[in-house]
Coordinates of C-alpha atoms in Angstrom, one line a residue:
M22 CA 100.8 150.0 89.1
K23 CA 102.0 148.3 85.9
I24 CA 103.6 144.8 86.0
S25 CA 105.7 143.5 83.2
V26 CA 105.9 139.8 82.7
V27 CA 108.7 138.4 80.5
M28 CA 108.2 134.9 79.2
P29 CA 111.3 133.2 77.6
N30 CA 110.5 130.3 75.4
Y31 CA 112.4 127.8 73.3
K32 CA 110.6 124.7 71.9
G33 CA 108.0 125.0 74.6
E34 CA 104.9 124.1 72.7
R35 CA 103.9 121.3 75.1
F36 CA 103.0 123.7 78.0
L37 CA 103.1 127.1 76.2
E38 CA 99.4 127.7 75.7
E39 CA 98.6 126.9 79.3
T40 CA 101.3 129.3 80.4
I41 CA 100.2 132.1 78.1
R42 CA 96.6 131.7 79.4
S43 CA 97.7 131.8 83.0
I44 CA 99.5 135.1 82.3
I45 CA 96.8 136.9 80.3
S46 CA 94.1 135.8 82.7
Q47 CA 95.8 138.0 85.3
R48 CA 94.3 141.0 83.5
A49 CA 90.8 139.9 84.5
E50 CA 91.9 140.5 88.1
G51 CA 92.4 144.2 87.3
V52 CA 96.2 143.9 86.7
D53 CA 97.8 146.5 84.3
L54 CA 99.8 143.9 82.5
E55 CA 102.6 144.3 80.0
F56 CA 103.3 140.8 78.5
I57 CA 106.6 140.3 76.7
V58 CA 107.4 137.0 74.9
V59 CA 110.9 136.2 73.9
D60 CA 111.1 133.1 71.7
G61 CA 114.5 131.7 70.7
A62 CA 113.4 131.1 67.1
S63 CA 111.7 127.8 68.0
K64 CA 111.1 125.3 65.2
D65 CA 108.2 123.5 66.9
R66 CA 104.6 124.9 67.1
S67 CA 105.7 127.6 69.6
Q68 CA 105.5 130.5 67.1
E69 CA 102.0 129.4 65.9
I70 CA 100.8 129.3 69.5
I71 CA 102.3 132.7 70.3
R72 CA 100.7 134.3 67.2
K73 CA 97.3 132.9 68.3
Y74 CA 97.5 135.1 71.4
G75 CA 99.3 138.0 69.6
S76 CA 96.6 140.5 70.4
E77 CA 97.1 139.8 74.1
I78 CA 100.9 140.1 74.0
S79 CA 102.6 143.6 74.2
H80 CA 105.9 142.6 72.6
I81 CA 107.0 139.5 70.7
I82 CA 110.7 138.8 69.9
S83 CA 111.5 135.7 68.0
E84 CA 115.2 135.3 67.2
P85 CA 118.1 133.0 68.2
D86 CA 119.4 133.7 71.7
K87 CA 122.0 132.3 74.1
G88 CA 119.6 130.6 76.4
P89 CA 117.1 131.6 79.1
P90 CA 119.1 134.4 80.8
D91 CA 119.7 136.1 77.4
A92 CA 116.1 135.9 76.5
I93 CA 115.0 137.2 79.9
N94 CA 117.4 140.1 79.6
K95 CA 116.1 141.0 76.2
G96 CA 112.6 141.1 77.6
L97 CA 113.6 143.1 80.7
K98 CA 115.2 145.7 78.4
L99 CA 111.8 146.3 76.8
A100 CA 109.8 146.3 80.0
T101 CA 108.2 149.5 81.2
G102 CA 106.4 148.3 84.3
E103 CA 107.1 149.4 87.9
I104 CA 107.1 145.7 88.8
L105 CA 109.2 143.3 86.7
C106 CA 109.0 139.5 86.6
W107 CA 109.4 136.5 84.4
L108 CA 107.7 133.2 84.1
N109 CA 109.2 130.3 82.1
S110 CA 107.1 128.8 79.4
D111 CA 106.4 125.6 81.3
D112 CA 105.1 127.3 84.5
C113 CA 101.8 128.9 85.4
Y114 CA 100.5 131.6 87.7
Y115 CA 97.7 130.9 90.2
P116 CA 94.6 132.9 89.5
G117 CA 95.0 136.4 91.1
A118 CA 98.7 135.9 91.7
L119 CA 99.8 139.2 90.0
K120 CA 97.0 141.1 91.7
R121 CA 98.4 140.0 95.0
V122 CA 101.9 141.0 93.9
V123 CA 100.7 144.5 93.0
E124 CA 98.9 144.8 96.3
A125 CA 101.9 143.6 98.3
M126 CA 104.3 145.9 96.5
S127 CA 102.0 148.8 96.8
A128 CA 101.6 148.3 100.5
H129 CA 105.4 148.0 101.0
P130 CA 107.0 150.4 98.4
G131 CA 110.4 150.1 99.9
E132 CA 110.7 146.4 99.2
A133 CA 112.6 145.1 96.2
L134 CA 111.4 141.5 96.0
C135 CA 108.2 139.6 96.3
F136 CA 107.6 135.9 96.0
G137 CA 105.0 133.4 97.1
H138 CA 104.3 129.7 97.3
C139 CA 105.8 128.0 94.3
P140 CA 105.1 124.2 94.3
I141 CA 106.8 122.0 91.8
V142 CA 104.2 119.9 90.0
N143 CA 104.2 117.1 87.5
E144 CA 102.1 117.0 84.3
A145 CA 99.0 116.0 86.2
G146 CA 99.3 119.0 88.5
D147 CA 100.3 116.9 91.5
E148 CA 102.9 118.4 93.8
I149 CA 106.2 116.7 93.8
R150 CA 109.4 117.4 95.6
A151 CA 107.6 119.3 98.4
G152 CA 110.9 119.3 100.4
I153 CA 112.6 121.3 97.7
T154 CA 109.8 123.8 97.7
R155 CA 109.9 124.3 101.5
F156 CA 113.7 124.7 101.3
K157 CA 113.4 127.4 98.6
E158 CA 110.7 129.2 100.6
F159 CA 112.9 129.1 103.8
F160 CA 115.5 131.3 102.1

């Protein structure tokens, strides 16, 4: 089962490489991954970082957009996976996260949504605002 990940980015150089690595590392877990990057014509080092991983990225769009929802929609229009998702350019997947998504969606083909624990962390990786995370997961 193919999973398409759309990553919107605008001036995200600070965390971009870590995010890209977290996405492409999911292939090592046996995931059939389509990786789509939609960059809003960033003027920082974002495009340089994206090009560095170009061979691992299925589609790259770099043009002005109207913000994250517009960028995500551009990417979703290109997506060909049975499972669609997006990850912002300052977020990361846990190792094996997409493999677990594929397993869960395969086991429950009638379900439309899948989500897991999503802690909010600071730059050091320490969880902050745990109450907000629990609130989101409740719903």
